Amino acid sequence: MLFRYEAYSRHAGIVRGRVEAQDRAEAHALVLQQGYKPLKIAPARRLPPMEDLFPSLFTVPTPDLVRLARQLATMLASGGSLLRVLALLQREARNPLLRRTLSAIAKTLDQGGSLSTALAQHPQVFSPLFVSVVRAGEHTGRLAPALEHMADMLEREHQARQKVVRALTYPALITGLSALTLGVLVTVALPPLLKVFDQMGASLPLATRLILGLVTGAREHFLPLFLGA
């Protein structure tokens, strides 16, 4: 736990700082060890990590989960200790959320919990299916094959998702360009034409009137539409 303190020293005067301690008494002792006389010690407010504040913005990519499952399966099949394997994977992990998650999993295992129980405590990283497959592997004594099977499932799912994204990219690009073209026509090309129609006393085509009505309504009610969207 983090404590902030205000202390006095004959040479430095009033000093302020922070110490990491289990309780206030330990923090008081740590401040004394630094040669200061504590005047005030209170728990320091620490903002939670950004991963906890905005979990949807911080995720572990599927390829990282696939790599994690395969490495776990390979090392466990080779006879490696689960805690030692997790410590090794934690040091090699580049994703901050995955590194913190592996550290928390190792602590749960060190306290006597099972791997599936530790994974279930991190639903933002491991899906219920992942946890179920690991739990089944633990009950059957075939944890390494279960992890390998989970890696294959995640990889197939990721490949299918990538195919869908590639298939939808071109239509989405065409739709966006069409909307951009329509916006340019309505805002740049149509105003001069409207003046011509007014001078001629002619009525606008129905399709043109509909488009102008939509654009005018969207322009006049932009804020409510934006907030609603």
Coordinates of C-alpha atoms in Angstrom, one line a residue:
M1 CA 0.0 0.0 0.0
L2 CA 1.3 3.5 -0.8
F3 CA 1.5 6.1 1.9
R4 CA 2.3 9.8 1.5
Y5 CA 4.1 11.5 4.4
E6 CA 5.1 14.9 5.6
A7 CA 8.1 15.0 7.9
Y8 CA 10.7 17.3 9.4
S9 CA 14.5 17.2 9.2
R10 CA 16.9 19.6 10.9
H11 CA 18.9 19.9 7.7
A12 CA 16.2 19.6 5.0
G13 CA 13.3 21.2 6.9
I14 CA 9.8 20.1 5.8
V15 CA 10.0 17.2 3.4
R16 CA 7.2 15.3 1.6
G17 CA 7.3 12.0 -0.1
R18 CA 5.8 8.5 -0.5
V19 CA 6.7 5.1 0.8
E20 CA 5.3 1.6 0.1
A21 CA 4.3 -0.2 3.2
Q22 CA 1.8 -2.8 4.5
D23 CA 0.2 -0.4 7.1
R24 CA 0.7 3.0 8.7
A25 CA 3.0 1.7 11.4
E26 CA 5.4 0.3 8.9
A27 CA 5.3 3.5 6.9
H28 CA 6.1 5.4 10.1
A29 CA 9.1 3.2 10.7
L30 CA 10.3 3.6 7.1
V31 CA 10.2 7.4 7.4
L32 CA 12.2 7.2 10.6
Q33 CA 14.8 5.1 8.9
Q34 CA 15.3 7.9 6.4
G35 CA 16.3 10.2 9.2
Y36 CA 13.0 12.2 9.2
K37 CA 10.6 12.9 12.0
P38 CA 7.1 12.0 10.7
L39 CA 4.5 14.8 11.0
K40 CA 1.7 13.4 8.9
I41 CA 1.2 10.0 7.3
A42 CA -1.9 9.1 5.2
P43 CA -2.7 6.6 2.5
A44 CA -1.9 8.0 -1.0
R45 CA -4.7 8.0 -3.6
R46 CA -3.5 6.0 -6.5
L47 CA -5.5 6.1 -9.8
P48 CA -6.3 2.7 -11.1
P49 CA -4.5 1.6 -14.3
M50 CA -5.9 2.7 -17.6
E51 CA -6.6 -0.9 -18.4
D52 CA -9.1 -1.0 -15.5
L53 CA -10.7 2.4 -16.3
F54 CA -11.1 1.7 -20.0
P55 CA -11.1 -2.1 -20.5
S56 CA -12.5 -2.0 -24.0
L57 CA -9.5 0.1 -25.2
F58 CA -6.9 -2.3 -23.8
T59 CA -7.2 -5.9 -24.9
V60 CA -4.9 -8.8 -25.6
P61 CA -4.9 -9.6 -29.4
T62 CA -5.9 -13.0 -30.4
P63 CA -2.5 -13.9 -31.9
D64 CA -0.9 -13.2 -28.5
L65 CA -3.4 -15.6 -26.8
V66 CA -2.7 -18.2 -29.5
R67 CA 1.0 -17.9 -28.8
L68 CA 0.5 -18.0 -25.1
A69 CA -1.6 -21.2 -25.3
R70 CA 0.9 -22.9 -27.6
Q71 CA 3.8 -22.0 -25.4
L72 CA 2.1 -23.2 -22.3
A73 CA 1.1 -26.5 -24.0
T74 CA 4.7 -27.1 -25.3
M75 CA 6.4 -26.3 -22.0
L76 CA 4.0 -28.3 -19.9
A77 CA 4.3 -31.2 -22.2
S78 CA 8.0 -31.0 -21.7
G79 CA 7.6 -31.4 -18.0
G80 CA 8.0 -27.7 -17.0
S81 CA 6.6 -26.3 -13.8
L82 CA 3.5 -24.2 -14.3
L83 CA 4.7 -21.4 -12.1
R84 CA 8.1 -21.4 -13.7
V85 CA 6.5 -21.4 -17.2
L86 CA 4.3 -18.5 -16.3
A87 CA 7.2 -16.5 -14.9
L88 CA 9.1 -17.0 -18.1
L89 CA 6.1 -16.0 -20.3
Q90 CA 5.5 -13.0 -18.1
R91 CA 9.1 -11.7 -18.8
E92 CA 8.7 -12.3 -22.5
A93 CA 5.2 -10.7 -22.8
R94 CA 5.1 -7.4 -24.7
N95 CA 1.5 -6.6 -24.0
P96 CA 1.2 -4.7 -20.7
L97 CA -2.2 -6.1 -19.9
L98 CA -1.1 -9.7 -20.6
R99 CA 2.0 -9.2 -18.4
R100 CA -0.1 -7.9 -15.5
T101 CA -2.6 -10.8 -16.0
L102 CA 0.1 -13.5 -16.0
S103 CA 1.6 -12.0 -12.8
A104 CA -1.9 -12.1 -11.1
I105 CA -2.4 -15.7 -12.4
A106 CA 0.9 -16.7 -10.9
K107 CA -0.1 -15.2 -7.5
T108 CA -3.4 -17.1 -7.5
L109 CA -1.5 -20.4 -8.3
D110 CA 1.0 -19.7 -5.6
Q111 CA -1.9 -19.4 -3.1
G112 CA -3.2 -22.8 -4.1
G113 CA -5.7 -22.0 -6.8
S114 CA -6.1 -23.9 -10.0
L115 CA -5.2 -22.5 -13.5
S116 CA -8.8 -22.4 -14.6
T117 CA -9.8 -20.5 -11.4
A118 CA -7.0 -18.0 -12.0
L119 CA -8.0 -17.5 -15.7
A120 CA -11.7 -17.0 -14.7
Q121 CA -10.7 -14.0 -12.7
H122 CA -9.7 -12.2 -15.9
P123 CA -12.7 -12.3 -18.2
Q124 CA -11.4 -9.3 -20.2
V125 CA -8.6 -11.5 -21.4
F126 CA -9.8 -15.1 -21.3
S127 CA -13.2 -16.0 -22.6
P128 CA -15.5 -18.5 -20.8
L129 CA -14.7 -21.0 -23.5
F130 CA -11.0 -20.7 -22.8
V131 CA -11.6 -21.2 -19.1
S132 CA -13.9 -24.2 -19.8
V133 CA -11.4 -25.9 -22.0
V134 CA -8.6 -25.4 -19.4
R135 CA -10.9 -26.7 -16.6
A136 CA -11.7 -29.8 -18.7
G137 CA -8.0 -30.4 -19.3
E138 CA -7.3 -30.1 -15.6
H139 CA -10.0 -32.6 -14.7
T140 CA -8.8 -35.1 -17.3
G141 CA -5.1 -34.7 -16.6
R142 CA -4.5 -33.6 -20.2
L143 CA -3.9 -29.9 -19.8
A144 CA -1.3 -29.6 -22.5
P145 CA -3.4 -31.1 -25.2
A146 CA -6.4 -29.0 -24.1
L147 CA -4.3 -25.8 -24.4
E148 CA -3.1 -26.9 -27.8
H149 CA -6.7 -27.5 -28.9
M150 CA -7.6 -24.1 -27.6
A151 CA -4.8 -22.5 -29.6
D152 CA -6.1 -24.2 -32.8
M153 CA -9.6 -22.9 -32.1
L154 CA -8.5 -19.4 -31.5
E155 CA -6.3 -19.4 -34.6
R156 CA -9.2 -20.6 -36.8
E157 CA -11.5 -18.0 -35.3
H158 CA -8.9 -15.3 -35.9
Q159 CA -8.4 -16.3 -39.5
A160 CA -12.2 -16.4 -40.2
R161 CA -12.5 -12.9 -38.7
Q162 CA -9.7 -11.6 -40.9
K163 CA -11.4 -13.0 -44.0
V164 CA -14.6 -11.2 -43.1
V165 CA -12.7 -8.0 -42.5
R166 CA -10.9 -8.3 -45.9
A167 CA -14.2 -9.1 -47.6
L168 CA -16.0 -6.1 -46.1
T169 CA -13.2 -3.6 -46.6
Y170 CA -13.9 -2.9 -50.3
P171 CA -17.7 -2.4 -49.9
A172 CA -17.1 -0.2 -46.9
L173 CA -14.6 1.9 -48.9
I174 CA -17.0 2.2 -51.8
T175 CA -19.8 3.2 -49.5
G176 CA -17.7 5.9 -47.8
L177 CA -16.5 7.3 -51.1
S178 CA -20.1 7.4 -52.3
A179 CA -21.2 9.3 -49.2
L180 CA -18.3 11.7 -49.6
T181 CA -19.2 12.3 -53.3
L182 CA -22.8 12.9 -52.4
G183 CA -21.8 15.4 -49.7
V184 CA -19.6 17.3 -52.1
L185 CA -22.4 17.4 -54.7
V186 CA -25.0 18.6 -52.2
T187 CA -22.8 21.3 -50.7
V188 CA -20.8 22.5 -53.7
A189 CA -22.5 21.6 -57.0
L190 CA -26.2 21.9 -56.1
P191 CA -26.3 25.6 -54.7
P192 CA -25.5 27.1 -58.1
L193 CA -28.0 24.8 -59.8
L194 CA -30.7 25.9 -57.3
K195 CA -30.1 29.5 -58.3
V196 CA -30.6 28.6 -61.9
F197 CA -33.9 26.8 -61.1
D198 CA -35.1 29.8 -59.1
Q199 CA -34.3 32.1 -62.0
M200 CA -36.1 29.9 -64.5
G201 CA -39.1 29.4 -62.1
A202 CA -38.9 25.7 -62.6
S203 CA -39.6 23.1 -59.9
L204 CA -36.9 20.8 -58.6
P205 CA -37.1 17.1 -59.3
L206 CA -38.5 14.9 -56.5
A207 CA -35.2 13.1 -55.9
T208 CA -33.4 16.4 -55.6
R209 CA -36.0 17.8 -53.2
L210 CA -35.7 14.6 -51.0
I211 CA -31.9 14.9 -50.8
L212 CA -32.0 18.6 -50.0
G213 CA -34.6 17.9 -47.3
L214 CA -32.4 15.3 -45.7
V215 CA -29.3 17.4 -45.9
T216 CA -31.1 20.5 -44.5
G217 CA -32.7 18.5 -41.7
A218 CA -29.3 16.9 -40.8
R219 CA -27.7 20.3 -40.8
E220 CA -30.3 22.0 -38.6
H221 CA -30.5 19.1 -36.1
F222 CA -26.9 18.0 -36.2
L223 CA -26.3 18.0 -32.5
P224 CA -29.3 15.9 -31.5
L225 CA -28.5 13.5 -34.3
F226 CA -24.9 13.2 -33.3
L227 CA -25.7 12.7 -29.6
G228 CA -28.3 10.1 -30.6
A229 CA -25.9 8.2 -32.8

